[in-house]
mmCIF file of C-alpha atoms in Angstrom:
data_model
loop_
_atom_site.group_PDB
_atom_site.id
_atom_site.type_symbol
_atom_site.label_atom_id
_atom_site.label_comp_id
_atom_site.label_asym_id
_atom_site.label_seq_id
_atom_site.Cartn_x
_atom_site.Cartn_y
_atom_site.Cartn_z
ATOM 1 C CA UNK J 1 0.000 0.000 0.000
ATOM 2 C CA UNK J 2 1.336 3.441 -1.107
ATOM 3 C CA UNK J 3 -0.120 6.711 0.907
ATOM 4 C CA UNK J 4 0.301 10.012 1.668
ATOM 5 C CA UNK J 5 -1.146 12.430 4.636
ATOM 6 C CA UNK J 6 -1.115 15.636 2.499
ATOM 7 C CA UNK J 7 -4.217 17.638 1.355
ATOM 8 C CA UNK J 8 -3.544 19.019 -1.834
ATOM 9 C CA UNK J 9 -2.521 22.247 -3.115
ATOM 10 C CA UNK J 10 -6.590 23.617 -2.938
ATOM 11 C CA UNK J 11 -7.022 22.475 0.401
ATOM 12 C CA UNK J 12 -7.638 25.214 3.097
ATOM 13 C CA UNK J 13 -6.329 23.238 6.086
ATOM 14 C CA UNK J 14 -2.990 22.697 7.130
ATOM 15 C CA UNK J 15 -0.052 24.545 5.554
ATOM 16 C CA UNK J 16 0.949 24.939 1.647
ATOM 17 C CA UNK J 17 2.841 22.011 -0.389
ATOM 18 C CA UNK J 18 6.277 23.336 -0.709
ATOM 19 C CA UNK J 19 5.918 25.978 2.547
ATOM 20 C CA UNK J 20 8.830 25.639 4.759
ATOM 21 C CA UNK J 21 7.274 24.663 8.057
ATOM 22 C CA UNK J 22 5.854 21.434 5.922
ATOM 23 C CA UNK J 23 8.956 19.541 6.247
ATOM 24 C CA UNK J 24 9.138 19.660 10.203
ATOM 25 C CA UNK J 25 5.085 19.222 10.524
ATOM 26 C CA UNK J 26 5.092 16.255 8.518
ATOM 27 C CA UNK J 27 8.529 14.841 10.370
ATOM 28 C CA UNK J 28 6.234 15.471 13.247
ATOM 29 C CA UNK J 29 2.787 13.548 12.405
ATOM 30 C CA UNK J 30 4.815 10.682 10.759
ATOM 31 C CA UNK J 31 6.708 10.173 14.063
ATOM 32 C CA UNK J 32 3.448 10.136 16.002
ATOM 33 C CA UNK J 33 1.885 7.594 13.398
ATOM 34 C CA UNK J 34 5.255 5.427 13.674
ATOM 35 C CA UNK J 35 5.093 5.460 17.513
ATOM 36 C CA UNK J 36 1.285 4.302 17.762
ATOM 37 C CA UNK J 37 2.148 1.739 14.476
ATOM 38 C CA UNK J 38 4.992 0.716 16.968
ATOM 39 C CA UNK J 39 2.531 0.571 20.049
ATOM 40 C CA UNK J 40 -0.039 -1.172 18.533
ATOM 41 C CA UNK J 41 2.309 -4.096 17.165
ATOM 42 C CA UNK J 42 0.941 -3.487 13.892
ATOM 43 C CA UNK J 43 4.169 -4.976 12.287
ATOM 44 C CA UNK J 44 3.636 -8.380 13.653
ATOM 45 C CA UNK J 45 -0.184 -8.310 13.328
ATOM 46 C CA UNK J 46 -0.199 -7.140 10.033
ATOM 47 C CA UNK J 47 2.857 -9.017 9.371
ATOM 48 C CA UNK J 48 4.030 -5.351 7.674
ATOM 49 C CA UNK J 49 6.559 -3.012 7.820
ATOM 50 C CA UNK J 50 6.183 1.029 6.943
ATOM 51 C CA UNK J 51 8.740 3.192 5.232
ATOM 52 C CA UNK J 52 8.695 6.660 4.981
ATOM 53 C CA UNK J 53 10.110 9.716 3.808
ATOM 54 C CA UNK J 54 8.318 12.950 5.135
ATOM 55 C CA UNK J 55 4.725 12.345 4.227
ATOM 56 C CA UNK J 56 5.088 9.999 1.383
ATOM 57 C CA UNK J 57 5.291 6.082 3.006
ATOM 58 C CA UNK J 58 4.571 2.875 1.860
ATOM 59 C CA UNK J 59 3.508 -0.405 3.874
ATOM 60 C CA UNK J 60 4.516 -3.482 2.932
ATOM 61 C CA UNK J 61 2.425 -6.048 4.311
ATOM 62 C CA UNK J 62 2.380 -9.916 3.408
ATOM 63 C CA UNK J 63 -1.619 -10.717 3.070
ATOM 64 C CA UNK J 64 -3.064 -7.706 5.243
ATOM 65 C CA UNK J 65 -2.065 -4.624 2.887
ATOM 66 C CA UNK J 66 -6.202 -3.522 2.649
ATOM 67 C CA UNK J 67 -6.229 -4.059 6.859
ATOM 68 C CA UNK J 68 -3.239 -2.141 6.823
ATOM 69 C CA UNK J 69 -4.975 0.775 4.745
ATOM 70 C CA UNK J 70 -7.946 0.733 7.092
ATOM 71 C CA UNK J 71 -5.408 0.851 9.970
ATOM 72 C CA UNK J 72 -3.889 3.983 8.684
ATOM 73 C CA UNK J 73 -6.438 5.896 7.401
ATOM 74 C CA UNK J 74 -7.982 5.546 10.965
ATOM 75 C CA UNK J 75 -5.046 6.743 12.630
ATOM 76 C CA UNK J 76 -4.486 9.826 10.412
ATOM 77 C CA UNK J 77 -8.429 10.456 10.925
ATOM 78 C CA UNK J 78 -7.811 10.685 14.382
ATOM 79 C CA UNK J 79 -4.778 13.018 14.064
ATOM 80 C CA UNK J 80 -6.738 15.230 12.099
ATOM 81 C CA UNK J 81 -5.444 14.465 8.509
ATOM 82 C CA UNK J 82 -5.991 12.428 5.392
ATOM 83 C CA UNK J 83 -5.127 9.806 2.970
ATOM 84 C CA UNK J 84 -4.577 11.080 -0.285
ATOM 85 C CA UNK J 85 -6.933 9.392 -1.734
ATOM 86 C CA UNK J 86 -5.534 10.359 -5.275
ATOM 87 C CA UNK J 87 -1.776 8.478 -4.237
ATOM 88 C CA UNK J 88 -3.256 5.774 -1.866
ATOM 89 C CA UNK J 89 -4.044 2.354 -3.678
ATOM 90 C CA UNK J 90 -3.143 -1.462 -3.056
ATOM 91 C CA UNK J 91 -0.966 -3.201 -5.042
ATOM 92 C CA UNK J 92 0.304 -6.699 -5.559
ATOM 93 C CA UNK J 93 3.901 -6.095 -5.690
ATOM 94 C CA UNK J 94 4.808 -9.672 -7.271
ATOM 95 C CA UNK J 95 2.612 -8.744 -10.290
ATOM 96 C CA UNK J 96 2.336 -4.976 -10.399
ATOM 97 C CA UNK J 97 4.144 -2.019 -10.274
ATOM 98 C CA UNK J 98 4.135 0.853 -7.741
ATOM 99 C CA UNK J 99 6.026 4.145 -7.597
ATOM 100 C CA UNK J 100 7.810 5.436 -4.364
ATOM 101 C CA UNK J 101 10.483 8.484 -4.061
ATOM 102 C CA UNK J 102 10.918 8.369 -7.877
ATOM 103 C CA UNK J 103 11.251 4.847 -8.175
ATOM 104 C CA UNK J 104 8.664 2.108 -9.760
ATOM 105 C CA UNK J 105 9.141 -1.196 -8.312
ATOM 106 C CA UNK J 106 7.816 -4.138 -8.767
ATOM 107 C CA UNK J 107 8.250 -6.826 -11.544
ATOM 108 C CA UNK J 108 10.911 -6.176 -14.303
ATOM 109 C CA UNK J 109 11.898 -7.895 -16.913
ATOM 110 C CA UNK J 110 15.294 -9.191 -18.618
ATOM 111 C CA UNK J 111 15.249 -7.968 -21.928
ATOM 112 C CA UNK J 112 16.988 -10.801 -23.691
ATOM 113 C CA UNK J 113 14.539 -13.147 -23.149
ATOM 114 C CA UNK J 114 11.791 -11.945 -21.306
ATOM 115 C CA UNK J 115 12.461 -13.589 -17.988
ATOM 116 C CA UNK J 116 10.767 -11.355 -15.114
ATOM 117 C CA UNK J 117 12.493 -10.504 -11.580
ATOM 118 C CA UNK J 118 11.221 -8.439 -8.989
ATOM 119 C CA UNK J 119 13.519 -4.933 -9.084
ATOM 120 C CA UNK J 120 13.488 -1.355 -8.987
ATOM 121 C CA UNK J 121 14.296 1.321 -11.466
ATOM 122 C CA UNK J 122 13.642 5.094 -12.269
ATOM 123 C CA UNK J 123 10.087 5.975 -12.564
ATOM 124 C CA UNK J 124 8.960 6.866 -16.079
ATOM 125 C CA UNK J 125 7.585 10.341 -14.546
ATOM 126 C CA UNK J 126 11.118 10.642 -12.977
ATOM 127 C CA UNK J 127 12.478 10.305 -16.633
ATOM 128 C CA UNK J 128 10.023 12.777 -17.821
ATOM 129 C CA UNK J 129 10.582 15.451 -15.545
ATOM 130 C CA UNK J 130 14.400 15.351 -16.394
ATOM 131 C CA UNK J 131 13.554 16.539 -20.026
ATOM 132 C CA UNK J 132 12.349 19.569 -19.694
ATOM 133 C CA UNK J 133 15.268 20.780 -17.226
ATOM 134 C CA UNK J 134 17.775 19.767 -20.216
ATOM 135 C CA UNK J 135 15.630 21.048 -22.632
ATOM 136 C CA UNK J 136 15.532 24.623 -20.446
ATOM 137 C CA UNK J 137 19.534 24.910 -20.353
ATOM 138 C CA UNK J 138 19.225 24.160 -24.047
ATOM 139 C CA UNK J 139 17.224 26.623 -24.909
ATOM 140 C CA UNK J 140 17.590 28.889 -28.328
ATOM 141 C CA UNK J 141 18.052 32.021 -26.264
ATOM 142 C CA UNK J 142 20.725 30.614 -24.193
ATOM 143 C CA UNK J 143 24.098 32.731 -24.966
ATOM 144 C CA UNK J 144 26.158 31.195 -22.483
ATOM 145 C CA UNK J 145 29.771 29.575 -23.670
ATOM 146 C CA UNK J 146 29.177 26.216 -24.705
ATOM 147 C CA UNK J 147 31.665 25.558 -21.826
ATOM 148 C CA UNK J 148 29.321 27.226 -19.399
ATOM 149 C CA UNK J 149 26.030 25.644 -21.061
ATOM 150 C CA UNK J 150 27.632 21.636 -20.963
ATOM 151 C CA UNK J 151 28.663 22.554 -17.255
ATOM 152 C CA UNK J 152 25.176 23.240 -16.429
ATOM 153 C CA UNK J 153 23.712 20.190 -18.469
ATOM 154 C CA UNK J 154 26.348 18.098 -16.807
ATOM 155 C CA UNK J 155 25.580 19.120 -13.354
ATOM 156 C CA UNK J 156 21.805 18.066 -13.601
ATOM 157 C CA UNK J 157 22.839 15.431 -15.554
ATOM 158 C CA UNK J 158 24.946 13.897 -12.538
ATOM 159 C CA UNK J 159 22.760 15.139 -9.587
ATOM 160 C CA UNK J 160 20.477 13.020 -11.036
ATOM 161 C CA UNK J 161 22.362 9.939 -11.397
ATOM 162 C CA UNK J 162 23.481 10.881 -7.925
ATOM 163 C CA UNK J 163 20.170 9.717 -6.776
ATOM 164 C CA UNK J 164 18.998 7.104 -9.702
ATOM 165 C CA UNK J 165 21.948 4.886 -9.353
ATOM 166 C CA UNK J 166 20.395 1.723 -7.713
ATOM 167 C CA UNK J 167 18.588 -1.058 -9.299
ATOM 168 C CA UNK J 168 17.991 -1.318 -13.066
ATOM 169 C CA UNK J 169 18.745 1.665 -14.789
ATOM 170 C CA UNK J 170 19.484 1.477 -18.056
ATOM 171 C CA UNK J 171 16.215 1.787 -20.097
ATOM 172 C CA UNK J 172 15.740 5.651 -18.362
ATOM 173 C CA UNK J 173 19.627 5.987 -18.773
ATOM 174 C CA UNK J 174 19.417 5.299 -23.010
ATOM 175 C CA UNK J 175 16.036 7.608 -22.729
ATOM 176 C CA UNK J 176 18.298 10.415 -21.204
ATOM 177 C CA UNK J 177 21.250 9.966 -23.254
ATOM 178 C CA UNK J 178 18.646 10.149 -26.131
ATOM 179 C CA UNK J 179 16.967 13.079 -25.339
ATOM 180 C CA UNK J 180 20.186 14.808 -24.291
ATOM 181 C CA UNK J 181 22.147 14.295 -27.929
ATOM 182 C CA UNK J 182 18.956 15.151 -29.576
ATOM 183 C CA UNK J 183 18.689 18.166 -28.237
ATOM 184 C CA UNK J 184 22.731 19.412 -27.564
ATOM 185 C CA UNK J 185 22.654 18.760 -31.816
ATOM 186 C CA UNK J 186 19.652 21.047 -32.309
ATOM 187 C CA UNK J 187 21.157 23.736 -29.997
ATOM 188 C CA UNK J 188 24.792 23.280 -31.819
ATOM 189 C CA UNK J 189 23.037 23.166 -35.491
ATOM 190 C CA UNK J 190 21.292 26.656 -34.471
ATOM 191 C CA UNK J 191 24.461 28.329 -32.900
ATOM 192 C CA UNK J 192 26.677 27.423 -35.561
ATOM 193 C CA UNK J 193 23.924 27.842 -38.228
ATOM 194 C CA UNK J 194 24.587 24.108 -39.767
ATOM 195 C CA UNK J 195 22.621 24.019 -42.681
ATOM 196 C CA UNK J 196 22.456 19.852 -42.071
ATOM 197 C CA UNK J 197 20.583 18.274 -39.238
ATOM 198 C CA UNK J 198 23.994 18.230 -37.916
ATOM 199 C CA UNK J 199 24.140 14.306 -37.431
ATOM 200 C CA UNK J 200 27.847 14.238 -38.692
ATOM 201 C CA UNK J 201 29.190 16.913 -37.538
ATOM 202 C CA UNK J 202 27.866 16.498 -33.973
ATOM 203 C CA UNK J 203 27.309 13.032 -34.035
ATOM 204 C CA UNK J 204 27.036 11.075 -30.781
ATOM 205 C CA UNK J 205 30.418 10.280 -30.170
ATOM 206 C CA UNK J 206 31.525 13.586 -30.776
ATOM 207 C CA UNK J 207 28.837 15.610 -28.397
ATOM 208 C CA UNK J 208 29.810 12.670 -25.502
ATOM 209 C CA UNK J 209 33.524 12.744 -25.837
ATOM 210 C CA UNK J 210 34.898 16.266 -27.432
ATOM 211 C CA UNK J 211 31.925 18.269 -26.384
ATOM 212 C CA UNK J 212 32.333 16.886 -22.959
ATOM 213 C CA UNK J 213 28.510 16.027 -22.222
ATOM 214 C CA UNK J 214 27.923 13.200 -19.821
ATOM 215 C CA UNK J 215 26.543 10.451 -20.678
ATOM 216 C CA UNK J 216 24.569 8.232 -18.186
ATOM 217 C CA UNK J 217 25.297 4.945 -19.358
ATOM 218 C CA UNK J 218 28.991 5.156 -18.807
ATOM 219 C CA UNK J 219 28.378 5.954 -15.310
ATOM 220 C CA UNK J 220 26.244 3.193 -14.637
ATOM 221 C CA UNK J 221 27.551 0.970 -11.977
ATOM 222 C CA UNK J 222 29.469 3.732 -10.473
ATOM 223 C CA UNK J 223 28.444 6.550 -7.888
ATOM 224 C CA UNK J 224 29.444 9.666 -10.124
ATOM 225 C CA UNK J 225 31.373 12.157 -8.175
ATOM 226 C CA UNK J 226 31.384 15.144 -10.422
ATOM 227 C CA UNK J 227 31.220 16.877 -13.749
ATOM 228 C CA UNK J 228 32.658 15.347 -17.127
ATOM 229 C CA UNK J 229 34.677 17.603 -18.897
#
């Protein structure tokens, strides 16, 4: 079971998503759910554990998960909050999916020949948000030095791998490397004023290794430690 005690950004109660007193607030509820889940012995009854990070938690239970959602929706009732309803569902984590801290876990499969193993990897809305923060420093307007600009891809580039670095990543790391050639080559064909699509001239090899742009799947398996120049 996935959940989460906020109310939404319309919501007139509590305080705004993103405020700075929301951090210590929800520190503060969570602990007093995690103390009464710890009272209760609702680990060994439900035969469940809970993680959490700030409001967002998940409880994995073997066999009790929709006893387990009853359990905490009760208990935020009586603290005066909510299951978001919208991020709250059961699912069978053997057979489906579910998405936690920018992760999707749940059953994955080998590509070669289809054999399926229970894993973790980026989410594909984790993928997507990346994007448009490439796309932004890549922007037509942008005037910068092309040193400056690929130190600024770079960075978000490895902040990101920073955190996405466990599990199976390399489906989201090909989507990023992708997305990130496609569009360095469109910037480059527009600054230099290629009259090509600029596939030769800034070809892959040449925008990864020259250029100095860093690309994901060479630091897979490794904890990246700073920008590739």
């Amino acid at each position: 079971m996935a959940g989460n005690g906020s109310h939404g950004k319309r919501s007139k109660l509590g305080t705004p998503q993103g405020g700075v007193i929301s951090p210590l607030l929800a520190n503060v509820y969570m602990n007093r759910f995690l103390k009464y889940w710890g009272l209760t012995e609702q680990g060994r009854k439900l035969k469940a554990h809970v993680i959490n990070y700030a409001d967002d938690f998940v409880i994995l239970s073997r066999g009790c998960a929709a006893e387990a959602k009853a359990w905490a929706a009760e208990v935020m009732s009586r603290l005066g909050l909510k299951l978001n309803e919208t991020k709250t569902c059961l699912r069978n984590a053997c057979k489906e999916r579910f998405d936690f801290l920018g992760y999707s876990f749940g059953p994955h499969y080998f590509p070669k020949d289809g054999r399926r193993y229970l894993g973790a990897s980026p989410s594909k809305k984790s993928v997507a948000r990346l994007k448009p923060r490439i796309s932004a420093i890549l922007r037509r307007g942008n005037k910068d030095p092309w040193q400056a600009v690929c130190e600024d891809v770079n960075r978000v580039l490895i902040g990101w791998a920073r955190y996405f670095n466990y599990g199976t990543c390399t489906s989201a790391y090909c989507a990023i490397d992708h997305h990130v050639a496609t569009r360095v080559r469109r910037f480059l064909v527009e600054r230099h004023r290629v009259s090509s699509h600029g596939t030769r001239c800034f070809a892959d090899a040449n925008i990864f290794g020259e250029l100095g742009v860093a690309r994901l799947r060479k630091l897979q398996g490794r904890r990246p430690s700073g920008a590739s120049r």
